[in-house]
Short mmCIF file of C-alpha atoms and ligand atoms in Angstrom, two decimals:
data_model
loop_
_atom_site.label_atom_id
_atom_site.label_comp_id
_atom_site.label_asym_id
_atom_site.label_seq_id
_atom_site.Cartn_x
_atom_site.Cartn_y
_atom_site.Cartn_z
CA MET A 1 -0.03 -0.11 0.05
CA GLY A 2 2.99 2.31 -0.25
CA ASP A 3 3.68 5.19 1.94
CA ARG A 4 0.36 5.70 3.74
CA ILE A 5 -0.21 8.74 6.06
CA LYS A 6 -0.07 7.46 9.54
CA VAL A 7 -3.23 8.81 11.65
CA ILE A 8 -4.72 8.82 14.97
CA MET A 9 -8.31 10.16 15.08
CA ASP A 10 -9.76 11.71 18.20
CA CYS A 11 -13.49 12.12 17.93
CA ASP A 12 -16.97 11.96 19.49
CA PRO A 13 -19.24 10.29 17.15
CA GLY A 14 -21.60 12.15 16.52
CA ILE A 15 -23.08 12.19 13.08
CA ASP A 16 -20.47 14.09 11.03
CA ASP A 17 -17.72 12.03 12.88
CA GLY A 18 -19.46 9.04 11.76
CA ILE A 19 -19.24 10.08 8.05
CA ALA A 20 -15.80 11.27 8.47
CA LEU A 21 -14.90 7.62 9.53
CA ALA A 22 -16.85 6.22 6.35
CA TYR A 23 -14.34 8.76 4.34
CA ALA A 24 -11.28 7.32 6.26
CA ALA A 25 -12.56 3.68 5.59
CA ALA A 26 -12.70 4.27 1.90
CA HIS A 27 -9.26 5.89 1.92
CA GLN A 28 -7.23 3.15 3.42
CA ASP A 29 -4.75 2.82 0.71
CA GLU A 30 -3.71 6.31 1.58
CA LEU A 31 -4.35 6.57 5.19
CA GLU A 32 -3.30 4.32 7.92
CA LEU A 33 -5.71 4.81 10.87
CA LEU A 34 -3.55 3.70 13.86
CA ALA A 35 -6.41 4.35 16.65
CA ILE A 36 -9.75 5.95 17.23
CA THR A 37 -10.05 7.60 20.61
CA THR A 38 -13.15 9.11 21.98
CA PHE A 39 -14.13 12.22 23.96
CA ALA A 40 -17.74 13.04 25.52
CA GLY A 41 -18.49 15.85 23.21
CA ASN A 42 -21.46 15.42 20.96
CA ALA A 43 -22.99 12.68 23.59
CA THR A 44 -22.00 11.11 26.57
CA ILE A 45 -18.53 9.08 26.72
CA ASP A 46 -20.57 5.81 26.88
CA LYS A 47 -22.53 6.73 23.71
CA VAL A 48 -19.50 8.16 21.59
CA THR A 49 -17.54 5.17 22.75
CA LYS A 50 -20.25 2.56 21.76
CA ASN A 51 -20.72 4.46 18.55
CA ALA A 52 -17.04 4.44 17.65
CA LEU A 53 -16.71 0.84 18.31
CA GLU A 54 -19.96 0.03 16.07
CA LEU A 55 -18.91 2.27 13.33
CA ALA A 56 -15.26 0.85 13.18
CA ASP A 57 -16.63 -2.44 12.97
CA PHE A 58 -19.35 -1.70 10.55
CA TYR A 59 -16.98 -0.07 8.06
CA GLY A 60 -14.44 -2.91 8.32
CA LEU A 61 -11.84 -0.82 9.99
CA LYS A 62 -9.26 -3.06 11.79
CA VAL A 63 -8.40 -0.20 14.28
CA PRO A 64 -8.16 -0.12 17.97
CA VAL A 65 -10.64 2.07 19.81
CA ALA A 66 -9.75 3.69 23.19
CA LYS A 67 -12.19 5.58 25.50
CA GLY A 68 -11.04 8.95 26.56
CA GLN A 69 -12.19 11.65 28.95
CA GLU A 70 -15.76 12.36 30.00
CA ARG A 71 -15.46 15.84 31.04
CA PRO A 72 -13.43 19.03 29.94
CA LEU A 73 -10.55 20.26 32.00
CA VAL A 74 -12.37 22.99 33.83
CA LYS A 75 -16.17 23.22 33.03
CA GLU A 76 -19.15 21.12 32.91
CA PRO A 77 -19.53 18.82 30.05
CA LEU A 78 -21.52 20.09 27.11
CA HIS A 79 -23.27 17.84 24.67
CA ALA A 80 -25.14 18.36 21.46
CA GLU A 81 -27.80 15.63 21.38
CA GLU A 82 -30.33 17.98 19.89
CA PHE A 83 -28.16 18.09 16.74
CA HIS A 84 -27.08 14.45 16.86
CA GLY A 85 -30.07 12.59 18.29
CA GLU A 86 -30.48 10.41 21.16
CA THR A 87 -27.82 7.91 20.37
CA GLY A 88 -25.50 10.46 18.79
CA LEU A 89 -25.95 8.89 15.24
CA GLY A 90 -29.18 10.41 14.12
CA HIS A 91 -31.67 7.72 12.72
CA CYS A 92 -28.87 5.09 12.18
CA VAL A 93 -29.01 1.79 13.84
CA LEU A 94 -25.78 -0.09 13.41
CA PRO A 95 -25.45 -3.79 13.89
CA GLU A 96 -24.30 -4.60 17.40
CA THR A 97 -20.59 -5.26 17.69
CA LYS A 98 -18.50 -7.72 19.63
CA LYS A 99 -15.44 -5.43 19.00
CA GLU A 100 -13.79 -4.80 22.36
CA LEU A 101 -12.12 -1.61 23.65
CA ALA A 102 -8.36 -1.68 23.37
CA SER A 103 -8.02 0.60 26.24
CA ASP A 104 -10.15 2.89 28.67
CA ASN A 105 -7.62 5.47 28.87
CA ALA A 106 -7.07 7.17 25.52
CA VAL A 107 -4.19 9.36 26.71
CA LEU A 108 -2.14 6.57 27.68
CA PHE A 109 -3.14 4.73 24.56
CA ILE A 110 -1.87 7.55 22.30
CA ARG A 111 1.20 7.93 24.27
CA ASP A 112 2.18 4.40 23.81
CA ILE A 113 1.38 4.42 19.90
CA LEU A 114 3.69 7.41 19.66
CA ASN A 115 6.37 5.92 21.86
CA ASP A 116 6.29 2.71 19.76
CA LEU A 117 6.88 4.59 16.50
CA PRO A 118 9.92 3.56 14.66
CA GLU A 119 12.81 6.24 14.78
CA GLY A 120 12.05 9.29 12.66
CA GLU A 121 8.30 8.51 12.18
CA GLN A 122 5.52 10.92 12.82
CA VAL A 123 1.83 10.74 13.18
CA THR A 124 -0.89 13.34 12.08
CA VAL A 125 -3.72 13.55 14.72
CA ILE A 126 -7.08 14.32 13.19
CA GLU A 127 -9.12 15.91 15.83
CA THR A 128 -13.09 16.27 15.33
CA ALA A 129 -14.04 16.59 19.07
CA PRO A 130 -13.03 19.12 21.95
CA MET A 131 -9.37 18.92 22.72
CA THR A 132 -9.35 17.56 26.28
CA ASN A 133 -7.50 14.09 25.41
CA LEU A 134 -5.00 15.94 23.43
CA ALA A 135 -4.33 18.75 26.03
CA LEU A 136 -3.83 15.97 28.64
CA LEU A 137 -1.47 14.14 26.50
CA LEU A 138 0.60 17.22 25.76
CA ARG A 139 0.66 18.39 29.52
CA ILE A 140 1.55 14.98 31.01
CA PHE A 141 3.90 13.55 28.21
CA PRO A 142 5.30 16.66 26.50
CA GLU A 143 8.22 14.51 25.11
CA VAL A 144 5.53 12.90 22.50
CA LYS A 145 5.32 16.30 20.66
CA GLU A 146 8.06 15.42 18.27
CA LYS A 147 6.24 12.34 17.31
CA ILE A 148 3.38 14.43 16.04
CA ARG A 149 3.70 15.75 12.60
CA GLN A 150 0.54 18.03 12.62
CA ILE A 151 -2.83 18.36 14.29
CA VAL A 152 -5.56 18.87 11.68
CA PHE A 153 -8.56 19.71 13.61
CA MET A 154 -12.40 20.64 13.02
CA GLY A 155 -12.93 23.51 15.34
CA GLY A 156 -13.08 27.25 15.54
CA ALA A 157 -13.79 29.94 13.05
CA ALA A 158 -11.96 32.96 11.82
CA LYS A 159 -15.41 34.75 11.49
CA GLY A 160 -18.37 33.90 13.74
CA GLY A 161 -19.29 30.85 15.63
CA ASN A 162 -22.25 28.22 15.81
CA ILE A 163 -22.75 27.37 19.47
CA THR A 164 -22.53 31.26 20.24
CA PRO A 165 -22.12 34.15 17.88
CA ALA A 166 -18.42 34.10 18.55
CA ALA A 167 -17.48 30.35 19.20
CA GLU A 168 -17.72 26.91 17.49
CA PHE A 169 -18.74 23.82 19.65
CA ASN A 170 -15.69 21.81 19.75
CA ILE A 171 -13.63 24.84 20.92
CA TYR A 172 -16.27 26.23 23.16
CA ALA A 173 -16.85 22.79 24.89
CA ASP A 174 -13.07 23.10 26.24
CA PRO A 175 -11.12 26.39 25.46
CA GLU A 176 -8.62 25.61 28.18
CA ALA A 177 -7.62 22.37 26.39
CA ALA A 178 -7.47 24.31 23.00
CA LYS A 179 -5.18 26.75 24.50
CA ILE A 180 -2.82 24.10 25.74
CA VAL A 181 -2.87 22.43 22.34
CA PHE A 182 -2.43 25.71 20.44
CA SER A 183 0.57 26.72 22.52
CA SER A 184 2.33 23.34 22.03
CA GLY A 185 4.33 24.36 19.14
CA ILE A 186 3.00 21.52 17.04
CA PRO A 187 1.92 22.63 13.49
CA LEU A 188 -1.80 23.16 13.33
CA VAL A 189 -4.36 23.05 10.56
CA MET A 190 -7.73 24.72 11.55
CA CYS A 191 -10.57 23.29 9.64
CA GLY A 192 -13.00 25.93 11.01
CA LEU A 193 -16.66 26.96 10.23
CA ASP A 194 -15.41 29.31 7.52
CA ALA A 195 -14.65 26.18 5.27
CA THR A 196 -16.72 23.53 6.84
CA LEU A 197 -20.04 25.32 6.47
CA LYS A 198 -19.35 25.12 2.75
CA CYS A 199 -18.61 21.47 3.07
CA ASN A 200 -22.26 20.06 3.02
CA LEU A 201 -24.57 17.59 1.44
CA THR A 202 -27.99 18.87 -0.15
CA ARG A 203 -31.20 17.60 0.95
CA ASN A 204 -31.43 15.60 -2.59
CA GLN A 205 -28.20 14.13 -1.92
CA ILE A 206 -28.92 12.91 1.35
CA MET A 207 -32.33 11.36 0.28
CA LYS A 208 -30.28 9.43 -2.35
CA LEU A 209 -28.00 7.96 0.20
CA CYS A 210 -31.07 7.04 2.43
CA GLN A 211 -32.76 5.23 -0.53
CA SER A 212 -29.47 3.60 -1.39
CA GLY A 213 -29.12 -0.32 -1.40
CA ASN A 214 -25.60 0.23 -0.49
CA PRO A 215 -25.32 -0.33 3.32
CA VAL A 216 -22.75 2.19 3.94
CA ALA A 217 -24.59 4.75 1.87
CA LYS A 218 -27.97 4.07 3.56
CA ALA A 219 -26.23 4.30 7.16
CA CYS A 220 -24.54 7.82 6.23
CA GLY A 221 -27.93 8.84 4.92
CA ASP A 222 -29.88 7.73 8.28
CA MET A 223 -27.20 9.63 10.12
CA VAL A 224 -27.16 12.99 8.30
CA GLY A 225 -31.01 12.94 7.38
CA TYR A 226 -31.42 13.52 11.19
CA VAL A 227 -30.28 17.25 10.72
CA LEU A 228 -32.86 17.69 8.00
CA GLY A 229 -35.62 17.46 10.51
CA ASN A 230 -35.67 21.35 10.61
CA PRO A 231 -35.12 22.63 7.00
CA THR A 232 -35.59 26.24 7.87
CA LYS A 233 -32.82 26.01 10.36
CA TYR A 234 -30.37 24.06 8.23
CA ARG A 235 -31.35 25.65 4.89
CA CYS A 236 -31.70 22.28 3.14
CA VAL A 237 -28.13 21.45 3.33
CA ALA A 238 -26.27 19.53 6.17
CA SER A 239 -22.64 20.48 6.96
CA ILE A 240 -20.27 17.42 7.16
CA HIS A 241 -17.72 19.30 9.25
CA ASP A 242 -15.63 16.34 10.37
CA ALA A 243 -15.02 14.83 7.03
CA VAL A 244 -13.05 18.15 6.27
CA PRO A 245 -9.67 17.52 8.15
CA PHE A 246 -9.43 14.02 6.46
CA MET A 247 -10.36 15.50 2.95
CA TYR A 248 -7.88 18.33 3.47
CA LEU A 249 -5.22 15.59 4.02
CA LEU A 250 -5.88 13.99 0.69
CA HIS A 251 -7.20 17.01 -1.23
CA PRO A 252 -5.71 20.19 -0.06
CA GLU A 253 -6.56 21.74 -3.51
CA PHE A 254 -10.16 21.84 -2.40
CA PHE A 255 -9.54 24.51 0.15
CA LYS A 256 -8.14 27.98 0.33
CA THR A 257 -5.78 28.62 3.20
CA GLU A 258 -3.95 31.50 4.90
CA LYS A 259 -1.17 31.57 7.55
CA ALA A 260 -1.76 32.83 10.93
CA LEU A 261 -0.90 32.71 14.58
CA LEU A 262 -3.88 30.94 16.34
CA ASP A 263 -5.17 31.72 19.88
CA VAL A 264 -8.28 31.05 21.80
CA ASP A 265 -10.45 33.11 24.15
CA CYS A 266 -10.77 31.58 27.61
CA SER A 267 -12.39 34.50 29.21
CA GLU A 268 -15.68 34.09 30.92
CA GLY A 269 -17.20 36.84 28.40
CA ALA A 270 -19.13 36.64 25.18
CA GLY A 271 -16.05 35.58 23.43
CA ARG A 272 -15.39 32.72 25.39
CA GLY A 273 -14.25 29.76 22.95
CA ALA A 274 -13.78 32.02 20.04
CA THR A 275 -10.44 31.21 18.07
CA LEU A 276 -8.27 34.30 17.44
CA CYS A 277 -6.68 33.94 14.09
CA ASP A 278 -3.94 36.77 13.88
CA PHE A 279 -3.28 37.21 10.14
CA ARG A 280 -1.09 40.33 10.78
CA TRP A 281 1.95 39.02 8.91
CA TRP A 282 3.60 42.44 9.27
CA LEU A 283 3.86 42.20 13.05
CA HIS A 284 5.17 38.68 13.21
CA GLU A 285 8.25 36.63 11.99
CA GLU A 286 7.44 34.43 9.16
CA ASP A 287 8.11 31.17 11.37
CA GLU A 288 5.70 32.56 13.82
CA MET A 289 2.77 32.64 11.48
CA LYS A 290 3.00 28.69 11.29
CA ASP A 291 -0.77 27.72 11.71
CA ILE A 292 -2.82 27.05 8.62
CA ILE A 293 -6.37 28.36 8.66
CA LEU A 294 -8.78 26.97 5.98
CA THR A 295 -10.73 30.17 4.82
CA ASP A 296 -12.94 28.74 2.08
CA ALA A 297 -13.79 25.32 0.37
CA ASP A 298 -14.98 24.29 -2.92
CA THR A 299 -18.59 22.84 -2.29
CA GLY A 300 -18.91 20.86 -5.57
CA ASN A 301 -15.44 18.98 -5.27
CA PHE A 302 -16.23 18.23 -1.57
CA GLN A 303 -19.58 16.85 -2.28
CA GLN A 304 -18.54 14.70 -5.28
CA GLU A 305 -15.39 13.13 -3.42
CA LEU A 306 -17.55 12.54 -0.27
CA PHE A 307 -20.38 10.85 -2.34
CA GLU A 308 -17.92 8.54 -4.39
CA SER A 309 -15.91 7.74 -1.34
CA ILE A 310 -19.08 6.77 0.64
CA TYR A 311 -20.18 4.25 -1.95
CA SER A 312 -16.73 2.87 -2.52
CA VAL A 313 -16.22 1.54 1.43
CA SER A 314 -15.78 -2.18 0.99
CA GLY A 315 -15.53 -4.74 3.77
CA CYS A 316 -18.73 -3.36 5.73
CA ARG A 317 -20.96 -5.52 7.55
CA ALA A 318 -24.41 -5.24 6.22
CA ALA A 319 -26.77 -2.96 8.34
CA LYS A 320 -30.01 -4.28 10.30
C1 BDR B 1 -18.47 20.37 15.42
O1 BDR B 1 -19.15 20.06 16.59
C2 BDR B 1 -19.77 18.67 16.49
O2 BDR B 1 -21.30 18.87 16.82
C3 BDR B 1 -19.67 18.16 15.34
O3 BDR B 1 -19.27 16.79 15.41
C4 BDR B 1 -18.25 18.84 14.78
O4 BDR B 1 -17.23 18.20 15.30
C5 BDR B 1 -19.18 21.37 14.57
O5 BDR B 1 -19.18 22.62 15.22
CA1 CA B 2 -17.26 15.87 16.22
#
């Protein structure tokens, strides 16, 4: 399979996390998924971990799943069940799995994977949840930093938020964790709302998935169809935010980017959880402007690539 990109995915499935995993499953020739770790973002830790196990098994991903933290560093947990449904996966019911957790401590599990890498090798971390697991990893075991090539994360926005006028959900749920990750010195790629809101599927595309005889397409349709429940609110399209970090890895040409210096508002004010993208190149040295911000996306290319990928997942277990 040639030189595949080694990836660890930290997630909170979550409808769009679930579809991101389908995308990863379709691209195993290019991506080597070393682990899926969970955090209690979109739903409780037990729900998102059950979903991660079932999704991995359903898509035929032979990858270990480790359970992560159940709460943010400082504040109370924040879930999003009104967007993701009671189970976290919308209307989708996956076959029960016998797949077992590889670990109930995601932080230690990631540390061990990084420590066991052959000399000179690095891993890309895909983050599609609040950053609590990663922050703990970097605080407790700072020596693993050099094993992380980059962190490509869904979160934040240069302009505007979704959970508040200023903040995006993943960052708002644990800004203190984001602060630790942003200041780690590891190269960052921010796949924020500026790009991910353009990375959507239309109502017709989702209906087509729901009516498909292909089990992966049907499962993805049943997941994302849930967000069409309120067409006014969702404008007849559903953003698939969490597929963007994976697609950026394989198709950076679908996105516009700018360099910046990234920070996060950890105050208790109206700006709490907002990502601060400092684009002022004239104030900073070139090597300080190391963070990459996705500022725009090509909707048509995203839709076509995601659609084709979902239909191409092989090795899945048939849905109920
Ligand atoms: C992000 O928050 C979650 O609801 C989604 O799974 C995505 O990771 C979008 O703001
Ligand atoms: Ca997510």
